[in-house]
JSON list of C-alpha atoms in Angstrom, two decimals:
[
{"chain": "A", "resi": 577, "resn": "SER", "atom": "CA", "xyz": [0.00, 0.00, 0.00]},
{"chain": "A", "resi": 578, "resn": "ASN", "atom": "CA", "xyz": [1.12, 3.56, -0.59]},
{"chain": "A", "resi": 579, "resn": "ASN", "atom": "CA", "xyz": [1.68, 5.46, 2.68]},
{"chain": "A", "resi": 580, "resn": "ALA", "atom": "CA", "xyz": [2.22, 8.85, 1.03]},
{"chain": "A", "resi": 581, "resn": "ALA", "atom": "CA", "xyz": [-0.38, 11.51, 1.63]},
{"chain": "A", "resi": 582, "resn": "PRO", "atom": "CA", "xyz": [-2.64, 12.29, -1.31]},
{"chain": "A", "resi": 583, "resn": "ALA", "atom": "CA", "xyz": [-1.51, 15.32, -3.30]},
{"chain": "A", "resi": 584, "resn": "SER", "atom": "CA", "xyz": [-4.55, 17.26, -2.11]},
{"chain": "A", "resi": 585, "resn": "THR", "atom": "CA", "xyz": [-3.53, 16.92, 1.57]},
{"chain": "A", "resi": 586, "resn": "ARG", "atom": "CA", "xyz": [0.16, 17.74, 1.14]},
{"chain": "A", "resi": 587, "resn": "GLY", "atom": "CA", "xyz": [1.29, 21.25, 1.99]},
{"chain": "A", "resi": 588, "resn": "ARG", "atom": "CA", "xyz": [3.20, 23.34, 4.42]},
{"chain": "A", "resi": 589, "resn": "GLY", "atom": "CA", "xyz": [3.73, 21.67, 7.71]},
{"chain": "A", "resi": 590, "resn": "SER", "atom": "CA", "xyz": [2.18, 18.34, 6.69]},
{"chain": "A", "resi": 591, "resn": "GLN", "atom": "CA", "xyz": [5.39, 16.67, 5.62]},
{"chain": "A", "resi": 592, "resn": "SER", "atom": "CA", "xyz": [5.49, 13.06, 6.79]},
{"chain": "A", "resi": 593, "resn": "ASN", "atom": "CA", "xyz": [7.70, 10.04, 6.44]},
{"chain": "A", "resi": 594, "resn": "SER", "atom": "CA", "xyz": [6.17, 7.39, 4.25]},
{"chain": "A", "resi": 595, "resn": "ALA", "atom": "CA", "xyz": [7.34, 4.48, 6.38]},
{"chain": "A", "resi": 596, "resn": "SER", "atom": "CA", "xyz": [6.89, 4.32, 10.10]},
{"chain": "A", "resi": 597, "resn": "PRO", "atom": "CA", "xyz": [9.56, 2.59, 12.18]},
{"chain": "A", "resi": 598, "resn": "SER", "atom": "CA", "xyz": [7.04, 0.08, 13.50]},
{"chain": "A", "resi": 599, "resn": "SER", "atom": "CA", "xyz": [5.85, -0.99, 10.04]},
{"chain": "A", "resi": 600, "resn": "SER", "atom": "CA", "xyz": [9.10, -2.81, 9.26]},
{"chain": "A", "resi": 601, "resn": "ARG", "atom": "CA", "xyz": [9.66, -4.44, 12.68]},
{"chain": "A", "resi": 602, "resn": "GLY", "atom": "CA", "xyz": [7.73, -6.60, 15.03]},
{"chain": "A", "resi": 603, "resn": "THR", "atom": "CA", "xyz": [5.98, -9.89, 14.63]},
{"chain": "A", "resi": 604, "resn": "GLY", "atom": "CA", "xyz": [3.25, -8.83, 12.15]},
{"chain": "A", "resi": 605, "resn": "ALA", "atom": "CA", "xyz": [3.51, -11.07, 9.07]},
{"chain": "A", "resi": 606, "resn": "GLN", "atom": "CA", "xyz": [6.31, -13.19, 10.53]},
{"chain": "A", "resi": 607, "resn": "GLY", "atom": "CA", "xyz": [4.67, -13.55, 13.94]},
{"chain": "A", "resi": 608, "resn": "SER", "atom": "CA", "xyz": [2.64, -16.62, 13.06]},
{"chain": "A", "resi": 609, "resn": "ARG", "atom": "CA", "xyz": [5.80, -18.77, 13.07]},
{"chain": "A", "resi": 610, "resn": "SER", "atom": "CA", "xyz": [7.50, -17.21, 16.13]},
{"chain": "A", "resi": 611, "resn": "SER", "atom": "CA", "xyz": [7.40, -19.06, 19.37]},
{"chain": "A", "resi": 612, "resn": "PRO", "atom": "CA", "xyz": [6.60, -17.21, 22.59]},
{"chain": "A", "resi": 613, "resn": "ALA", "atom": "CA", "xyz": [10.20, -17.78, 23.73]},
{"chain": "A", "resi": 614, "resn": "SER", "atom": "CA", "xyz": [11.68, -16.20, 20.59]},
{"chain": "A", "resi": 615, "resn": "THR", "atom": "CA", "xyz": [9.24, -13.28, 20.83]},
{"chain": "A", "resi": 616, "resn": "ALA", "atom": "CA", "xyz": [10.30, -12.71, 24.47]},
{"chain": "A", "resi": 617, "resn": "SER", "atom": "CA", "xyz": [13.99, -12.84, 23.54]},
{"chain": "A", "resi": 618, "resn": "GLN", "atom": "CA", "xyz": [13.37, -10.35, 20.71]},
{"chain": "A", "resi": 619, "resn": "ALA", "atom": "CA", "xyz": [11.71, -7.99, 23.17]},
{"chain": "A", "resi": 620, "resn": "GLN", "atom": "CA", "xyz": [14.79, -8.17, 25.43]},
{"chain": "A", "resi": 621, "resn": "GLN", "atom": "CA", "xyz": [17.16, -7.37, 22.54]},
{"chain": "A", "resi": 622, "resn": "PRO", "atom": "CA", "xyz": [18.19, -3.74, 22.40]},
{"chain": "A", "resi": 623, "resn": "GLN", "atom": "CA", "xyz": [16.38, -2.00, 19.57]},
{"chain": "A", "resi": 624, "resn": "PRO", "atom": "CA", "xyz": [18.51, 0.06, 17.16]},
{"chain": "A", "resi": 625, "resn": "ALA", "atom": "CA", "xyz": [18.19, 3.81, 17.55]},
{"chain": "A", "resi": 626, "resn": "ALA", "atom": "CA", "xyz": [15.99, 5.56, 15.01]},
{"chain": "A", "resi": 627, "resn": "ASN", "atom": "CA", "xyz": [19.11, 7.28, 13.69]},
{"chain": "A", "resi": 628, "resn": "ALA", "atom": "CA", "xyz": [22.31, 5.74, 15.03]},
{"chain": "A", "resi": 629, "resn": "CYS", "atom": "CA", "xyz": [24.39, 8.68, 13.78]},
{"chain": "A", "resi": 630, "resn": "GLY", "atom": "CA", "xyz": [22.26, 11.20, 15.63]},
{"chain": "A", "resi": 631, "resn": "SER", "atom": "CA", "xyz": [19.48, 13.38, 14.37]},
{"chain": "A", "resi": 632, "resn": "GLN", "atom": "CA", "xyz": [20.47, 15.72, 11.57]},
{"chain": "A", "resi": 633, "resn": "PRO", "atom": "CA", "xyz": [18.87, 19.15, 11.37]},
{"chain": "A", "resi": 634, "resn": "LYS", "atom": "CA", "xyz": [16.67, 19.98, 8.41]},
{"chain": "A", "resi": 635, "resn": "ASP", "atom": "CA", "xyz": [18.37, 21.48, 5.40]},
{"chain": "A", "resi": 636, "resn": "LEU", "atom": "CA", "xyz": [17.14, 24.95, 4.58]},
{"chain": "A", "resi": 637, "resn": "SER", "atom": "CA", "xyz": [14.83, 25.15, 1.57]},
{"chain": "A", "resi": 638, "resn": "TYR", "atom": "CA", "xyz": [13.70, 27.98, -0.67]},
{"chain": "A", "resi": 639, "resn": "ASP", "atom": "CA", "xyz": [10.43, 28.20, 1.29]},
{"chain": "A", "resi": 640, "resn": "HIS", "atom": "CA", "xyz": [12.33, 28.61, 4.58]},
{"chain": "A", "resi": 641, "resn": "ALA", "atom": "CA", "xyz": [14.47, 31.32, 3.00]},
{"chain": "A", "resi": 642, "resn": "ALA", "atom": "CA", "xyz": [11.51, 33.08, 1.39]},
{"chain": "A", "resi": 643, "resn": "GLU", "atom": "CA", "xyz": [9.78, 33.41, 4.77]},
{"chain": "A", "resi": 644, "resn": "MET", "atom": "CA", "xyz": [12.96, 34.70, 6.42]},
{"chain": "A", "resi": 645, "resn": "ILE", "atom": "CA", "xyz": [13.44, 37.22, 3.60]},
{"chain": "A", "resi": 646, "resn": "ARG", "atom": "CA", "xyz": [9.81, 38.33, 3.97]},
{"chain": "A", "resi": 647, "resn": "LEU", "atom": "CA", "xyz": [10.28, 38.94, 7.71]},
{"chain": "A", "resi": 648, "resn": "MET", "atom": "CA", "xyz": [13.58, 40.79, 7.33]},
{"chain": "A", "resi": 649, "resn": "SER", "atom": "CA", "xyz": [12.38, 42.86, 4.36]},
{"chain": "A", "resi": 650, "resn": "ALA", "atom": "CA", "xyz": [9.34, 43.97, 6.34]},
{"chain": "A", "resi": 651, "resn": "LYS", "atom": "CA", "xyz": [11.59, 45.06, 9.22]},
{"chain": "A", "resi": 652, "resn": "ALA", "atom": "CA", "xyz": [13.95, 46.88, 6.83]},
{"chain": "A", "resi": 653, "resn": "LYS", "atom": "CA", "xyz": [11.00, 48.68, 5.19]},
{"chain": "A", "resi": 654, "resn": "GLU", "atom": "CA", "xyz": [9.67, 49.64, 8.64]},
{"chain": "A", "resi": 655, "resn": "LEU", "atom": "CA", "xyz": [13.09, 51.18, 9.40]},
{"chain": "A", "resi": 656, "resn": "ASN", "atom": "CA", "xyz": [13.28, 52.65, 5.86]},
{"chain": "A", "resi": 657, "resn": "ILE", "atom": "CA", "xyz": [16.62, 50.93, 5.22]},
{"chain": "A", "resi": 658, "resn": "PRO", "atom": "CA", "xyz": [17.33, 49.18, 1.89]},
{"chain": "A", "resi": 659, "resn": "ILE", "atom": "CA", "xyz": [19.44, 46.07, 2.57]},
{"chain": "A", "resi": 660, "resn": "CYS", "atom": "CA", "xyz": [20.95, 42.97, 1.02]},
{"chain": "A", "resi": 661, "resn": "ILE", "atom": "CA", "xyz": [20.17, 39.60, 2.57]},
{"chain": "A", "resi": 662, "resn": "CYS", "atom": "CA", "xyz": [22.16, 36.40, 2.13]},
{"chain": "A", "resi": 663, "resn": "ILE", "atom": "CA", "xyz": [21.01, 33.05, 3.57]},
{"chain": "A", "resi": 664, "resn": "ARG", "atom": "CA", "xyz": [23.36, 30.06, 3.64]},
{"chain": "A", "resi": 665, "resn": "ASP", "atom": "CA", "xyz": [22.75, 26.52, 4.85]},
{"chain": "A", "resi": 666, "resn": "ARG", "atom": "CA", "xyz": [24.80, 24.66, 7.48]},
{"chain": "A", "resi": 667, "resn": "HIS", "atom": "CA", "xyz": [27.17, 23.46, 4.74]},
{"chain": "A", "resi": 668, "resn": "ASP", "atom": "CA", "xyz": [27.81, 27.07, 3.59]},
{"chain": "A", "resi": 669, "resn": "ASN", "atom": "CA", "xyz": [25.77, 26.61, 0.41]},
{"chain": "A", "resi": 670, "resn": "LEU", "atom": "CA", "xyz": [23.84, 29.62, -0.85]},
{"chain": "A", "resi": 671, "resn": "VAL", "atom": "CA", "xyz": [20.09, 29.22, -0.29]},
{"chain": "A", "resi": 672, "resn": "ALA", "atom": "CA", "xyz": [18.92, 32.74, -1.21]},
{"chain": "A", "resi": 673, "resn": "HIS", "atom": "CA", "xyz": [20.37, 36.18, -1.84]},
{"chain": "A", "resi": 674, "resn": "ILE", "atom": "CA", "xyz": [18.46, 39.40, -2.50]},
{"chain": "A", "resi": 675, "resn": "ARG", "atom": "CA", "xyz": [19.17, 43.09, -2.90]},
{"chain": "A", "resi": 676, "resn": "MET", "atom": "CA", "xyz": [16.38, 45.49, -2.05]},
{"chain": "A", "resi": 677, "resn": "LYS", "atom": "CA", "xyz": [15.91, 48.47, -4.34]},
{"chain": "A", "resi": 678, "resn": "ASN", "atom": "CA", "xyz": [18.50, 51.18, -3.58]},
{"chain": "A", "resi": 679, "resn": "ALA", "atom": "CA", "xyz": [20.65, 48.98, -1.32]},
{"chain": "A", "resi": 680, "resn": "LEU", "atom": "CA", "xyz": [24.34, 49.82, -1.53]},
{"chain": "A", "resi": 681, "resn": "LEU", "atom": "CA", "xyz": [26.24, 47.85, -4.17]},
{"chain": "A", "resi": 682, "resn": "GLY", "atom": "CA", "xyz": [29.00, 46.99, -1.69]},
{"chain": "A", "resi": 683, "resn": "SER", "atom": "CA", "xyz": [26.38, 45.35, 0.53]},
{"chain": "A", "resi": 684, "resn": "ILE", "atom": "CA", "xyz": [25.73, 42.62, -2.03]},
{"chain": "A", "resi": 685, "resn": "GLU", "atom": "CA", "xyz": [29.01, 40.79, -1.40]},
{"chain": "A", "resi": 686, "resn": "LEU", "atom": "CA", "xyz": [29.33, 41.88, 2.23]},
{"chain": "A", "resi": 687, "resn": "SER", "atom": "CA", "xyz": [25.99, 40.27, 3.16]},
{"chain": "A", "resi": 688, "resn": "CYS", "atom": "CA", "xyz": [27.29, 36.94, 1.82]},
{"chain": "A", "resi": 689, "resn": "GLN", "atom": "CA", "xyz": [30.63, 37.31, 3.59]},
{"chain": "A", "resi": 690, "resn": "LYS", "atom": "CA", "xyz": [28.79, 37.88, 6.86]},
{"chain": "A", "resi": 691, "resn": "ALA", "atom": "CA", "xyz": [26.53, 34.86, 6.25]},
{"chain": "A", "resi": 692, "resn": "ARG", "atom": "CA", "xyz": [29.52, 32.71, 5.28]},
{"chain": "A", "resi": 693, "resn": "SER", "atom": "CA", "xyz": [31.27, 33.65, 8.51]},
{"chain": "A", "resi": 694, "resn": "SER", "atom": "CA", "xyz": [28.33, 32.51, 10.63]},
{"chain": "A", "resi": 695, "resn": "ALA", "atom": "CA", "xyz": [27.77, 29.38, 8.54]},
{"chain": "A", "resi": 696, "resn": "LEU", "atom": "CA", "xyz": [31.37, 28.17, 8.92]},
{"chain": "A", "resi": 697, "resn": "PHE", "atom": "CA", "xyz": [31.63, 29.21, 12.56]},
{"chain": "A", "resi": 698, "resn": "PRO", "atom": "CA", "xyz": [28.19, 29.30, 14.22]},
{"chain": "A", "resi": 699, "resn": "PHE", "atom": "CA", "xyz": [28.71, 32.62, 15.99]},
{"chain": "A", "resi": 700, "resn": "PRO", "atom": "CA", "xyz": [27.67, 36.19, 15.19]},
{"chain": "A", "resi": 701, "resn": "SER", "atom": "CA", "xyz": [30.11, 37.62, 12.63]},
{"chain": "A", "resi": 702, "resn": "GLY", "atom": "CA", "xyz": [30.83, 40.58, 14.91]},
{"chain": "A", "resi": 703, "resn": "ASP", "atom": "CA", "xyz": [32.32, 38.21, 17.50]},
{"chain": "A", "resi": 704, "resn": "PHE", "atom": "CA", "xyz": [35.18, 37.43, 15.13]},
{"chain": "A", "resi": 705, "resn": "SER", "atom": "CA", "xyz": [36.72, 40.82, 15.84]},
{"chain": "A", "resi": 706, "resn": "MET", "atom": "CA", "xyz": [37.93, 39.24, 19.12]},
{"chain": "A", "resi": 707, "resn": "SER", "atom": "CA", "xyz": [40.05, 36.81, 17.06]},
{"chain": "A", "resi": 708, "resn": "PRO", "atom": "CA", "xyz": [42.25, 39.00, 14.85]},
{"chain": "A", "resi": 709, "resn": "GLY", "atom": "CA", "xyz": [43.16, 37.37, 11.55]},
{"chain": "A", "resi": 710, "resn": "ILE", "atom": "CA", "xyz": [40.27, 34.90, 11.45]},
{"chain": "A", "resi": 711, "resn": "GLU", "atom": "CA", "xyz": [38.70, 36.94, 8.67]},
{"chain": "A", "resi": 712, "resn": "LEU", "atom": "CA", "xyz": [41.62, 35.83, 6.47]},
{"chain": "A", "resi": 713, "resn": "SER", "atom": "CA", "xyz": [40.82, 32.15, 6.95]},
{"chain": "A", "resi": 714, "resn": "ASN", "atom": "CA", "xyz": [38.49, 29.99, 4.85]},
{"chain": "A", "resi": 715, "resn": "GLY", "atom": "CA", "xyz": [38.47, 32.39, 1.93]},
{"chain": "A", "resi": 716, "resn": "ILE", "atom": "CA", "xyz": [37.01, 35.76, 2.76]},
{"chain": "A", "resi": 717, "resn": "ILE", "atom": "CA", "xyz": [34.82, 35.94, 5.82]},
{"chain": "A", "resi": 718, "resn": "SER", "atom": "CA", "xyz": [33.75, 39.01, 7.74]},
{"chain": "A", "resi": 719, "resn": "ASN", "atom": "CA", "xyz": [34.24, 40.22, 11.28]},
{"chain": "A", "resi": 720, "resn": "VAL", "atom": "CA", "xyz": [31.68, 42.99, 10.71]},
{"chain": "A", "resi": 721, "resn": "ARG", "atom": "CA", "xyz": [28.38, 42.73, 12.59]},
{"chain": "A", "resi": 722, "resn": "GLY", "atom": "CA", "xyz": [25.32, 41.59, 10.62]},
{"chain": "A", "resi": 723, "resn": "GLY", "atom": "CA", "xyz": [25.93, 37.85, 10.24]},
{"chain": "A", "resi": 724, "resn": "LEU", "atom": "CA", "xyz": [24.01, 35.57, 12.61]},
{"chain": "A", "resi": 725, "resn": "PRO", "atom": "CA", "xyz": [23.87, 31.79, 12.86]},
{"chain": "A", "resi": 726, "resn": "LEU", "atom": "CA", "xyz": [20.52, 30.02, 12.63]},
{"chain": "A", "resi": 727, "resn": "ILE", "atom": "CA", "xyz": [20.46, 27.86, 15.78]},
{"chain": "A", "resi": 728, "resn": "THR", "atom": "CA", "xyz": [17.37, 25.83, 16.68]},
{"chain": "A", "resi": 729, "resn": "ALA", "atom": "CA", "xyz": [15.98, 25.56, 20.21]},
{"chain": "A", "resi": 730, "resn": "SER", "atom": "CA", "xyz": [17.65, 22.13, 20.42]},
{"chain": "A", "resi": 731, "resn": "GLY", "atom": "CA", "xyz": [21.03, 23.73, 19.66]},
{"chain": "A", "resi": 732, "resn": "ALA", "atom": "CA", "xyz": [21.44, 22.54, 16.05]},
{"chain": "A", "resi": 733, "resn": "SER", "atom": "CA", "xyz": [23.05, 24.92, 13.58]},
{"chain": "A", "resi": 734, "resn": "VAL", "atom": "CA", "xyz": [21.00, 24.93, 10.35]},
{"chain": "A", "resi": 735, "resn": "GLY", "atom": "CA", "xyz": [22.68, 27.83, 8.55]},
{"chain": "A", "resi": 736, "resn": "SER", "atom": "CA", "xyz": [23.14, 31.55, 8.76]},
{"chain": "A", "resi": 737, "resn": "ILE", "atom": "CA", "xyz": [21.90, 34.96, 7.68]},
{"chain": "A", "resi": 738, "resn": "GLY", "atom": "CA", "xyz": [23.98, 37.92, 6.55]},
{"chain": "A", "resi": 739, "resn": "VAL", "atom": "CA", "xyz": [22.44, 41.38, 6.34]},
{"chain": "A", "resi": 740, "resn": "SER", "atom": "CA", "xyz": [24.22, 44.45, 5.02]},
{"chain": "A", "resi": 741, "resn": "GLY", "atom": "CA", "xyz": [23.17, 47.95, 4.07]},
{"chain": "A", "resi": 742, "resn": "ALA", "atom": "CA", "xyz": [22.12, 49.56, 7.34]},
{"chain": "A", "resi": 743, "resn": "PRO", "atom": "CA", "xyz": [24.17, 52.49, 8.65]},
{"chain": "A", "resi": 744, "resn": "SER", "atom": "CA", "xyz": [25.59, 50.24, 11.40]},
{"chain": "A", "resi": 745, "resn": "GLY", "atom": "CA", "xyz": [26.28, 46.57, 12.05]},
{"chain": "A", "resi": 746, "resn": "GLU", "atom": "CA", "xyz": [23.97, 46.76, 15.05]},
{"chain": "A", "resi": 747, "resn": "LEU", "atom": "CA", "xyz": [21.04, 47.64, 12.78]},
{"chain": "A", "resi": 748, "resn": "ASP", "atom": "CA", "xyz": [22.01, 44.88, 10.34]},
{"chain": "A", "resi": 749, "resn": "GLU", "atom": "CA", "xyz": [21.89, 42.42, 13.26]},
{"chain": "A", "resi": 750, "resn": "GLU", "atom": "CA", "xyz": [18.58, 43.82, 14.50]},
{"chain": "A", "resi": 751, "resn": "ILE", "atom": "CA", "xyz": [17.05, 43.13, 11.08]},
{"chain": "A", "resi": 752, "resn": "ALA", "atom": "CA", "xyz": [18.58, 39.63, 10.85]},
{"chain": "A", "resi": 753, "resn": "LYS", "atom": "CA", "xyz": [17.39, 38.78, 14.38]},
{"chain": "A", "resi": 754, "resn": "VAL", "atom": "CA", "xyz": [13.75, 39.06, 13.25]},
{"chain": "A", "resi": 755, "resn": "ALA", "atom": "CA", "xyz": [14.22, 35.85, 11.23]},
{"chain": "A", "resi": 756, "resn": "VAL", "atom": "CA", "xyz": [16.70, 34.20, 13.61]},
{"chain": "A", "resi": 757, "resn": "ASP", "atom": "CA", "xyz": [14.16, 34.40, 16.44]},
{"chain": "A", "resi": 758, "resn": "MET", "atom": "CA", "xyz": [11.58, 32.59, 14.28]},
{"chain": "A", "resi": 759, "resn": "ILE", "atom": "CA", "xyz": [13.80, 29.74, 12.96]},
{"chain": "A", "resi": 760, "resn": "ASP", "atom": "CA", "xyz": [12.06, 26.90, 14.81]},
{"chain": "A", "resi": 761, "resn": "PHE", "atom": "CA", "xyz": [8.62, 28.05, 13.66]},
{"chain": "A", "resi": 762, "resn": "ILE", "atom": "CA", "xyz": [9.85, 28.52, 10.09]},
{"chain": "A", "resi": 763, "resn": "LEU", "atom": "CA", "xyz": [11.49, 25.08, 9.94]},
{"chain": "A", "resi": 764, "resn": "GLU", "atom": "CA", "xyz": [8.33, 23.45, 11.27]},
{"chain": "A", "resi": 765, "resn": "ASN", "atom": "CA", "xyz": [5.81, 25.28, 9.09]},
{"chain": "A", "resi": 766, "resn": "TYR", "atom": "CA", "xyz": [7.56, 25.97, 5.76]},
{"chain": "A", "resi": 767, "resn": "TRP", "atom": "CA", "xyz": [9.17, 23.41, 3.50]}
]
């Protein structure tokens, strides 16, 4: 039988695994030939973990990025500041990059340098100023404020955001924080 949800019921937040862990284990179809002793010994056997390597965080998708961009763009418009936004996943791959109308041209690359910094090292990019020279490592990264890691409530790093274009790094961070603070909700409800 097909366990996938019908196309009409699929959508944001209704993502499901097609096979449940219990559907492939147990005594279901094979149980008719198992003796009570073998069933009891199977119950005493340690069961393998659902994911022996540990749970991996979700990879960021376009829909995640689009919602983060929407939130940050709204904040930037409220502050009347045109910005550039760069979103990278936990592997430092580009997920989305935008330039708002009238944002400074230099902010295009700087937003990605800030995001790259926080993707490679899950810390705010401004914290790198405490480690002189780190901005010369791993290609070009930035020690300018405006790059923030995307850390879930469970502590998993799923990527980063870089914002550039505001008159100060503090304002860039304030705009980025709007999306950072919503990362768990966004991961759960957009895919």
